[in-house]
Structure formats: structure tokens, C-alpha cells
Coordinates of C-alpha atoms and ligand atoms in Angstrom, one line a residue:
M20 CA 183.4 126.8 20.0
L21 CA 180.6 127.9 22.3
K22 CA 179.2 125.4 24.8
L23 CA 175.8 125.6 26.5
W24 CA 174.1 123.3 29.0
L25 CA 170.4 123.0 29.2
F26 CA 168.3 121.9 32.2
T27 CA 164.5 121.8 32.1
D28 CA 161.8 121.0 34.6
T29 CA 164.0 121.3 37.6
H30 CA 160.8 121.6 39.7
L31 CA 162.7 122.7 42.8
F32 CA 160.5 121.6 45.7
L33 CA 161.2 123.6 48.9
R34 CA 158.9 124.0 51.9
D35 CA 159.7 125.2 55.4
P36 CA 159.6 122.8 57.1
M37 CA 160.2 120.1 54.4
P38 CA 157.8 117.2 54.7
V39 CA 159.4 113.9 55.5
Q40 CA 157.4 112.1 52.8
A41 CA 156.4 113.7 49.5
P42 CA 153.7 112.0 47.3
R43 CA 155.4 108.9 45.9
T44 CA 152.9 108.9 43.2
D45 CA 154.6 111.8 41.3
Q46 CA 156.9 110.5 38.6
K47 CA 159.3 113.3 39.5
C48 CA 161.5 113.2 42.6
M49 CA 160.2 116.1 44.6
L50 CA 162.0 115.5 47.9
E51 CA 165.3 114.9 46.0
S52 CA 164.8 117.9 43.6
A53 CA 167.2 120.2 45.5
A54 CA 169.9 117.6 45.8
I55 CA 169.5 116.7 42.1
L56 CA 169.7 120.4 41.0
D57 CA 172.7 120.9 43.2
A58 CA 174.5 117.9 41.7
A59 CA 173.7 119.1 38.1
L60 CA 174.9 122.6 38.9
A61 CA 178.1 121.2 40.4
E62 CA 178.7 119.2 37.2
F63 CA 178.1 122.4 35.2
L64 CA 180.5 124.5 37.3
D65 CA 183.1 121.7 37.2
A66 CA 183.0 121.4 33.4
P67 CA 186.0 123.5 32.3
D68 CA 184.8 124.8 29.0
C69 CA 181.1 125.7 29.2
D70 CA 179.9 129.2 29.6
I71 CA 176.1 129.4 29.5
L72 CA 173.4 127.6 31.4
L73 CA 169.9 127.5 29.9
L74 CA 166.8 126.8 31.9
A75 CA 163.7 126.0 29.9
G76 CA 160.9 126.6 32.5
D77 CA 159.2 124.9 35.4
L78 CA 162.0 126.0 37.5
T79 CA 160.0 125.3 40.7
C80 CA 157.6 122.7 41.8
D81 CA 154.6 125.0 41.9
G82 CA 155.8 128.5 42.3
H83 CA 156.1 128.7 46.1
A84 CA 158.0 131.8 47.2
A85 CA 160.5 129.5 49.1
E86 CA 161.2 127.6 45.9
H87 CA 161.9 130.8 43.9
R88 CA 164.2 132.0 46.7
G89 CA 166.1 128.7 46.6
M90 CA 166.3 128.9 42.8
L91 CA 167.5 132.5 42.7
E92 CA 170.2 131.9 45.4
R93 CA 171.5 129.0 43.3
L94 CA 171.5 131.0 40.0
H95 CA 173.2 133.9 41.6
R96 CA 176.0 131.5 42.8
V97 CA 176.4 130.2 39.2
Q98 CA 176.6 133.8 38.0
A99 CA 179.1 134.7 40.7
A100 CA 181.3 131.8 39.4
G101 CA 181.5 133.7 36.1
K102 CA 178.9 131.8 34.1
R103 CA 175.9 133.2 32.3
V104 CA 172.4 132.0 33.0
L105 CA 169.5 132.4 30.6
A106 CA 166.1 131.3 32.1
I107 CA 162.5 131.2 31.1
T108 CA 159.6 130.4 33.5
A109 CA 156.5 128.3 32.8
T110 CA 153.2 127.3 34.3
H111 CA 154.6 125.6 37.4
D112 CA 156.4 128.8 38.4
C113 CA 153.4 130.8 39.5
D114 CA 150.0 130.5 41.0
Q115 CA 147.8 129.8 38.0
A116 CA 144.6 129.4 40.0
K117 CA 144.4 132.9 41.3
R118 CA 145.9 134.9 38.4
G119 CA 146.0 138.6 39.1
E120 CA 144.6 138.2 42.7
R121 CA 146.4 138.7 46.0
N122 CA 146.6 135.8 48.3
E123 CA 144.3 135.7 51.3
T124 CA 147.0 136.7 53.8
G125 CA 147.2 140.1 52.1
L126 CA 151.0 139.9 52.3
P127 CA 153.1 140.1 49.2
P128 CA 153.9 136.5 48.2
L129 CA 157.6 136.7 48.6
E130 CA 157.1 137.9 52.2
H131 CA 154.9 134.9 53.0
P132 CA 156.6 131.6 52.9
E133 CA 153.5 129.6 52.4
S134 CA 152.3 131.6 49.4
K135 CA 152.9 131.3 45.8
V136 CA 154.5 133.9 43.4
F137 CA 152.2 135.7 41.0
R138 CA 152.8 135.5 37.3
E139 CA 153.4 139.2 37.0
E140 CA 156.3 139.0 39.5
L141 CA 158.3 136.5 37.4
P142 CA 160.0 138.8 34.9
G143 CA 161.3 140.9 37.8
L144 CA 162.5 137.9 39.8
Y145 CA 164.5 136.5 36.9
Y146 CA 165.5 139.8 35.3
A147 CA 169.2 139.1 36.0
F148 CA 169.0 135.8 34.2
G149 CA 168.4 136.8 30.6
A150 CA 166.2 139.8 30.2
R151 CA 168.7 142.3 31.8
D152 CA 171.3 141.6 29.0
A153 CA 168.8 140.9 26.2
I154 CA 169.2 142.6 22.8
A155 CA 165.5 142.6 22.4
R156 CA 162.5 142.2 24.7
C157 CA 158.9 141.3 23.8
E158 CA 156.5 144.0 25.0
A159 CA 153.5 142.0 23.9
D160 CA 154.0 139.4 26.6
G161 CA 156.5 141.1 29.0
F162 CA 158.5 137.9 29.3
S163 CA 160.2 136.8 26.0
Y164 CA 163.6 138.1 25.0
V165 CA 166.5 137.5 22.6
A166 CA 169.9 136.8 24.0
Q167 CA 173.1 137.4 22.0
L168 CA 175.0 134.2 23.0
A169 CA 178.2 135.3 21.2
P170 CA 179.0 137.1 18.0
G171 CA 177.1 135.4 15.3
Y172 CA 174.6 133.4 17.6
R173 CA 171.3 134.5 19.1
L174 CA 168.8 132.6 21.2
L175 CA 165.0 133.3 21.3
C176 CA 163.9 132.8 24.9
L177 CA 160.2 132.4 24.6
N178 CA 157.5 132.4 27.3
D179 CA 154.5 130.2 26.4
D180 CA 152.6 130.0 29.7
G181 CA 149.6 131.5 27.9
N182 CA 146.5 131.2 30.1
G183 CA 147.9 128.2 31.9
R184 CA 145.0 125.9 31.0
G185 CA 143.8 125.3 27.5
F186 CA 146.3 127.3 25.5
C187 CA 150.0 127.5 26.2
G188 CA 151.6 129.2 23.2
F189 CA 152.1 132.5 21.4
D190 CA 149.3 134.9 20.5
E191 CA 149.3 136.9 17.3
N192 CA 151.3 139.8 18.7
V193 CA 154.0 137.5 20.2
M194 CA 154.3 135.5 17.0
A195 CA 154.7 138.8 15.0
W196 CA 157.5 139.8 17.4
I197 CA 159.2 136.3 17.1
L198 CA 159.1 136.5 13.3
A199 CA 160.6 140.0 13.4
Q200 CA 163.4 138.7 15.6
I201 CA 164.2 135.9 13.2
E202 CA 164.3 138.4 10.4
D203 CA 166.4 140.7 12.4
A204 CA 169.0 138.0 13.1
R205 CA 169.1 137.1 9.4
A206 CA 169.7 140.7 8.4
A207 CA 172.5 140.9 10.9
G208 CA 174.1 137.7 9.6
D209 CA 173.5 135.9 12.9
Y210 CA 172.3 132.3 13.4
I211 CA 169.2 132.1 15.7
F212 CA 167.5 129.2 17.4
G213 CA 165.0 129.1 20.3
M214 CA 164.0 127.8 23.7
T215 CA 160.4 127.6 25.0
H216 CA 158.7 125.3 27.5
H217 CA 155.9 123.3 25.7
P218 CA 156.8 120.8 22.9
S219 CA 156.4 122.1 19.3
L220 CA 156.5 118.5 17.9
P221 CA 155.1 115.4 19.7
P222 CA 157.8 113.8 21.9
S223 CA 156.0 110.5 21.3
P224 CA 153.1 109.7 18.9
I225 CA 150.9 109.0 22.0
Y226 CA 151.5 112.5 23.5
P227 CA 149.1 114.6 21.4
I228 CA 146.4 111.8 21.9
I229 CA 146.6 111.7 25.7
S230 CA 147.8 115.2 26.3
K231 CA 146.9 117.6 23.5
R232 CA 146.7 120.6 25.7
D233 CA 150.3 120.0 26.8
M234 CA 151.6 120.7 23.3
L235 CA 152.6 124.2 22.3
G236 CA 149.4 126.0 21.4
D237 CA 148.4 125.4 17.8
W238 CA 151.6 123.5 17.4
E239 CA 151.2 122.3 13.9
E240 CA 150.6 125.8 12.5
C241 CA 153.0 127.5 14.8
T242 CA 155.9 125.0 14.2
R243 CA 155.4 125.3 10.4
T244 CA 155.4 129.1 10.6
L245 CA 158.6 129.1 12.7
A246 CA 160.4 126.6 10.5
N247 CA 159.4 128.4 7.3
A248 CA 160.6 131.7 8.8
G249 CA 164.0 130.1 9.1
L250 CA 164.1 128.8 12.7
R251 CA 166.0 125.5 12.6
C252 CA 165.4 124.3 16.1
L253 CA 163.6 124.9 19.3
F254 CA 164.6 123.4 22.7
T255 CA 161.6 122.5 24.8
G256 CA 160.6 120.7 28.0
H257 CA 157.4 120.1 29.9
S258 CA 156.6 116.6 28.7
H259 CA 159.3 115.1 30.9
M260 CA 160.3 113.0 27.9
L261 CA 163.6 112.9 26.1
N262 CA 163.1 113.2 22.4
I263 CA 164.6 114.8 19.3
A264 CA 162.0 115.1 16.5
P265 CA 163.1 116.2 13.0
I266 CA 160.6 117.3 10.4
V267 CA 160.7 118.9 7.0
T268 CA 157.8 121.2 6.3
P269 CA 155.7 120.9 3.1
E270 CA 157.6 124.0 2.0
G271 CA 160.9 122.2 2.4
S272 CA 162.2 123.8 5.7
P273 CA 164.0 121.4 8.0
Y274 CA 163.3 121.8 11.7
W275 CA 164.0 120.0 15.0
D276 CA 162.2 120.0 18.3
I277 CA 164.7 119.0 21.0
N278 CA 162.6 118.0 23.9
T279 CA 164.4 117.4 27.2
S280 CA 163.1 115.3 30.2
A281 CA 162.8 116.7 33.7
L282 CA 166.1 117.0 35.5
C283 CA 164.4 115.8 38.7
G284 CA 163.0 112.6 37.1
Y285 CA 164.1 109.5 35.2
P286 CA 166.6 109.4 33.5
G287 CA 168.0 112.6 35.1
A288 CA 169.2 113.9 31.8
Y289 CA 170.3 117.3 30.5
R290 CA 171.6 118.6 27.1
V291 CA 175.1 119.8 26.2
I292 CA 174.9 122.1 23.2
E293 CA 177.9 123.0 21.1
L294 CA 178.0 125.8 18.5
E295 CA 180.7 125.8 15.9
D296 CA 180.5 127.7 12.6
N297 CA 177.1 126.7 11.1
L298 CA 176.7 123.6 13.2
L299 CA 174.7 123.1 16.4
R300 CA 175.6 119.8 18.1
V301 CA 173.5 118.3 20.9
R302 CA 174.7 115.6 23.3
T303 CA 172.9 114.2 26.3
Q304 CA 174.4 113.6 29.8
A305 CA 172.8 112.3 33.0
I306 CA 173.6 113.4 36.5
R307 CA 176.2 111.0 37.9
D308 CA 175.1 111.1 41.5
F309 CA 173.3 113.2 44.1
A310 CA 173.4 113.6 47.8
G311 CA 171.0 111.6 50.1
E312 CA 170.0 108.1 50.9
K313 CA 169.4 106.0 47.8
N314 CA 169.2 102.6 49.4
G315 CA 172.4 101.5 47.7
L316 CA 171.1 102.3 44.2
S317 CA 172.8 104.4 41.6
A318 CA 171.3 107.7 40.7
R319 CA 169.7 106.3 37.6
A320 CA 168.3 103.2 39.3
Y321 CA 166.9 105.3 42.1
L322 CA 165.2 107.6 39.6
Q323 CA 163.9 104.6 37.7
R324 CA 162.4 103.0 40.7
H325 CA 160.6 106.2 41.7
F326 CA 159.4 106.6 38.1
D327 CA 158.0 103.1 37.9
Y328 CA 156.3 103.3 41.3
L329 CA 152.8 104.6 40.4
L330 CA 152.2 102.4 37.4
R331 CA 153.7 99.3 39.1
S332 CA 151.7 100.0 42.2
I333 CA 148.4 100.3 40.3
I334 CA 148.9 97.0 38.5
E335 CA 150.1 95.2 41.7
S336 CA 147.7 96.7 44.1
A337 CA 144.8 95.7 41.8
A338 CA 145.8 92.1 42.5
N339 CA 146.8 92.3 46.2
D340 CA 145.8 95.5 47.9
I341 CA 142.4 97.0 46.9
A342 CA 142.6 99.7 49.7
L343 CA 145.9 101.0 48.1
L344 CA 144.3 101.0 44.7
S345 CA 141.4 103.0 45.9
R346 CA 143.8 105.6 47.2
H347 CA 145.5 105.8 43.8
A348 CA 142.1 106.2 42.2
V349 CA 141.7 109.6 43.8
G350 CA 144.6 110.9 41.7
F351 CA 142.6 110.0 38.6
S352 CA 139.4 111.6 40.0
V353 CA 137.8 108.2 40.7
A354 CA 135.9 107.9 44.0
P355 CA 137.7 105.3 46.3
E356 CA 134.3 103.7 47.2
K357 CA 133.7 102.9 43.5
V358 CA 137.0 100.9 43.5
L359 CA 136.2 99.2 46.8
K360 CA 132.7 98.1 45.5
M361 CA 134.3 96.4 42.5
K362 CA 136.8 94.5 44.6
I363 CA 136.1 91.0 43.1
P364 CA 136.3 91.8 39.4
I365 CA 139.3 94.2 39.9
T366 CA 141.2 91.6 41.9
L367 CA 140.6 88.9 39.3
A368 CA 141.7 91.3 36.5
G369 CA 144.7 92.4 38.6
K370 CA 145.8 88.8 39.2
F371 CA 145.5 88.2 35.5
A372 CA 147.4 91.4 34.6
N373 CA 150.3 90.5 37.0
K374 CA 150.7 86.9 35.7
I375 CA 150.1 87.0 32.0
T376 CA 153.1 86.5 29.7
A377 CA 153.5 87.5 26.1
G378 CA 153.1 83.8 25.2
G379 CA 149.9 83.5 27.4
L380 CA 148.5 86.6 25.7
G381 CA 149.2 85.0 22.3
T382 CA 147.3 81.9 23.3
L383 CA 144.4 83.9 24.5
L384 CA 144.3 85.9 21.2
L385 CA 144.9 82.8 19.1
C386 CA 148.2 84.1 17.7
R387 CA 150.7 82.2 19.9
R388 CA 152.6 80.9 16.9
K389 CA 153.3 84.5 15.8
I390 CA 154.9 85.3 19.2
P391 CA 158.7 84.5 18.9
K392 CA 159.9 81.9 21.4
E393 CA 162.3 84.4 23.1
A394 CA 159.4 86.8 23.9
R395 CA 156.9 84.2 25.2
P396 CA 158.1 84.0 28.8
L397 CA 158.2 87.8 29.2
L398 CA 155.7 89.3 31.6
V399 CA 153.3 91.7 29.8
K400 CA 153.3 93.9 32.9
E401 CA 157.1 94.3 32.8
L402 CA 157.1 95.0 29.1
F403 CA 154.5 97.6 29.5
L404 CA 156.5 99.4 32.3
E405 CA 159.6 99.2 30.1
F406 CA 157.8 100.7 27.1
V407 CA 156.6 103.6 29.1
R408 CA 160.1 104.1 30.7
N409 CA 161.7 103.9 27.2
I410 CA 159.5 106.7 25.9
F411 CA 160.6 109.0 28.7
A412 CA 164.2 108.1 28.4
G413 CA 164.4 108.4 24.6
E414 CA 165.3 104.7 24.4
E415 CA 162.5 103.2 22.2
S416 CA 164.6 100.4 20.8
Y417 CA 162.2 97.5 20.0
S418 CA 162.2 97.5 16.1
R419 CA 160.0 95.1 14.2
E420 CA 163.0 92.8 13.8
T421 CA 163.3 92.2 17.5
P422 CA 161.3 89.3 19.2
V423 CA 159.5 91.9 21.4
G424 CA 158.7 94.0 18.3
Q425 CA 157.3 91.0 16.5
A426 CA 155.2 90.0 19.6
V427 CA 153.7 93.5 19.8
L428 CA 152.9 93.5 16.1
A429 CA 151.2 90.1 16.4
V430 CA 149.1 91.2 19.3
A431 CA 148.2 94.5 17.7
K432 CA 147.1 92.8 14.5
R433 CA 144.7 90.5 16.5
L434 CA 143.4 93.4 18.6
E435 CA 142.8 95.8 15.7
P436 CA 139.5 94.5 14.4
I437 CA 138.2 94.3 18.0
L438 CA 139.2 97.8 18.8
R439 CA 138.5 99.5 15.5
K440 CA 135.8 101.9 16.7
P441 CA 137.5 103.3 19.9
L442 CA 140.8 103.6 18.0
A443 CA 139.1 105.6 15.2
K444 CA 137.8 108.0 17.8
I445 CA 141.4 108.8 18.8
G446 CA 142.6 108.9 15.2
V447 CA 144.5 105.6 15.2
T448 CA 143.7 103.8 11.9
D449 CA 146.6 101.3 11.8
L450 CA 147.2 99.8 15.3
P451 CA 150.3 97.7 14.5
A452 CA 152.1 100.7 13.0
F453 CA 151.0 102.9 15.9
M454 CA 152.2 100.4 18.5
L455 CA 155.5 100.1 16.7
S456 CA 155.9 103.9 16.7
L457 CA 155.6 103.8 20.5
I458 CA 158.2 101.2 21.1
Y459 CA 160.6 102.1 18.3
D460 CA 162.0 105.5 17.3
D461 CA 164.6 105.3 14.6
S462 CA 165.8 108.9 14.9
P463 CA 168.2 109.3 17.8
D464 CA 166.9 111.1 20.9
H465 CA 170.3 111.6 22.5
W466 CA 172.4 113.1 19.8
V467 CA 171.9 115.4 16.8
E468 CA 174.0 117.7 14.5
I469 CA 172.0 120.5 12.9
D470 CA 173.1 122.7 10.1
L471 CA 171.9 126.1 11.0
E472 CA 172.0 127.2 7.4
G473 CA 169.5 124.5 6.3
G474 CA 170.6 121.1 5.2
I475 CA 169.0 117.7 5.9
P476 CA 169.0 115.9 9.3
T477 CA 172.2 114.0 10.1
C478 CA 172.6 111.1 12.5
P479 CA 175.6 109.6 14.2
Ligands
FE2_18 FE1 155.5 122.3 32.3
FE2_19 FE1 157.3 119.8 34.3

């Protein structure tokens, strides 16, 4: 049996000197990213029977030279311990703003600690971690490659950083190369699966609505093409959400997108992949602990508190601290003065949002009797924060049978006629079903067993 571990979105944040305080408004833990990565690498090296570490892009926070140096040092140490490392890079690993230009210092980026690495430097920097030992390399993009994991198993390591803005995916030439590699594996009698950065299936139904450009470019067409060509699964990252999405294409090809959350964010998870005969098994583990002051909290509780901070702070500052809310507004391109001018209505709305319970909302919407008794005292604010957190942790567990599920359905039914027009604009025609799809996912996100020869999805 072959065992691989996969980390994604490690977002290693390193500056010299390190700031005392990083933006708390980022859902990922920037200041803690090195300690988290070191803890995860130690767990990998301690595990007695795993041989290969996969890294699915966004290795660094934003491609600073110091961050790449830090990452490369760590990966060389893993290699020196006798393990293989296969890495791809993504949009956070280079300076997207000045593609192809030199920085204003005139110094090569790696010689200037404040500067960022250029995209064209990345294949060279990470050559020892995949491309060097590849059995095929993609000339069309200069990044992608195929690794022979062991006799009988191959991995497509695909770069999808595209133009870094509107399209992150594979152009015609890269797609032709990918299809040729799938065919080549089949001819050799090898199983092949893939790893790229951007999700090829939505990690949550809300994702393509709020963040379409964060999906793999032309994902519907691209995913269908890959599945029909015989690719059974693709490991992805970028969304910072933990999700396993199975589909069967109209042509009858089963396919899974295994999207993994950011290592440096809640819930601090990574994947353990086992290959045995025609089976690919995926399990999920979370870092047990990491160095540094956590105010007495467990690693998971610490990551959760950091994750919740921005949304919680927006809701709470609307009620109690308009100056803080105006500072948050800058992150959403809203001028702080606009927020300060609206102090009275915002404060009133904020006080309401912080106090309202599910039962109170039911009374307001004339559907209190439909809200189960157990759900009535729950604060809407806390439910909302939990729903968001559950999507990121792959723990959407409120089915229509639960009191919370019933409460959400009752509220959605009342709101649907009021919100029909704006919902139609974003393609939501059945609000209750859509809301339920956000809070409940009946296909497990932490575990899957895939038959690489075909077969239908199986669950634990
Ligand atoms: Fe990303
Ligand atoms: Fe990321």
C-alpha cells in the first residue's frame, strides 16, 4: 500500500522582521503559519509508513522571497529525511501585479528580502520537488508534470494559475497535453489521478455564486472533459473549504473533486491518501497542536476563534463600535466615512442582529409556529457563524429533520416570495432547497473510497 499526505494553502508568512500583529481580519492564521506548517511536517515525518508529501499550491502567503526561502528549506529537510515531495505553485506564490516586470529595486527578487518572486522563477525554485523526477513535463505551460508515484500509479500535477485574475485554468494546449497523459497512463496500464489548485466542482453551492472566478477556469466543461477522459479524481485547494464532491457526468463517468481546506486556517486539516490495488482511500486529519501562545485553547479552538473573528466583529461592532466597523468596511472597498454617516440606522440594525433569536425571527415573519421549540432560543447570529464555519470544515450537518434545519426551511419559505427577484438574478429559484444545501451535505467530506477503475461512489 502506498500512502501520501496532502497539504494545501500552507500560506507560509515570513517577513524580516516579522510584524508583532498580522491583520486579524484574515481568516487564515498568518503569524502562526510557520508554526502550523512545522507541526504538520513533524506529524508527517513521525508517521512511520508514509512516503510522499503533496502540496497543492499557495505555498506562501504572497510570494515573498523570504517565504519561498523558508518553504524550500523545510522541503529540503523533508527530502533529506528520505521522503518525496511533489509540489505545485499557485497565484499566491508570485507577484501577480507585475507579471514579467522587474521590481523597482533592480535586484533579482531572491536577493532582495522585501521583494516578491516572479512567476517565471517558480518552476526553477521548486524543480527538486516534482519536476526533476517527472516522467513527463508540459512544455505548453512550463509548470505541469506527471509523477510516477510507484509502479502502477501516476499523478498529474497541474498548474492552473492562468492569468491570475479572471481565468485560472488550462488553455487548449495544456488540456491537450493533460488528455494525452491520461491516455498514456491507460496505455501503460497505470492508474492516474490529479492535483491542481482551483476547485473543479463547487465546494459549497454558494461558492460559484459569490466567487465564480475562484473556480477552475471553465470548470463545468473542463471537469466533464477530464472525467470522460478517464480521470477519476482531482485533489484541489484554494477555497479554504473542506469538501468531497462526487458527480457522474451525463456520459456516465464518475468523478470526485477532493477539495482541502487551508492548512493554516480552521479546521487545520490535511488529507491522508492510501492507494491499494484499484482503490484510492482518503481520510482527513487535523494538526494536533502547534508551538506558540494559544491562550489556553486547543489548536482547533484557536483556529476557530481566529476564523470567526471578522464576521463576529462585523456583526458585534455594528451594534457597539461604529469606528471599528468603519475600519472593517475598508476591506470591502466601502469608504469609512459612509459607515460613520449611517451610524444611527447601522447601530439599530446591529443591535437587532445581535439579539434576534430564531423564535423572534419566526414571530417577525409570521411563522413562529413552524420554528421547532428547541430552535427558538438560538441566536440567529451564532447560527449564521456556525453555518459558515461548518461549510469550511466540511461539517454541514443540519438536515431537514433537525430542529435547526426545520427553522431554516420555515424562514426560507417566508422569505422566498419577498426575495424572488434578487434571488433569480443569482440563479436561485428554490430558496428553501438552496438554504438546506448550504447547511446540510449528505456526502461525507472527510472520507471517501474511490474505485480507480470506475464504479459508483461509496460512503462509509
Ligand atoms: Fe489560492
Ligand atoms: Fe489560499
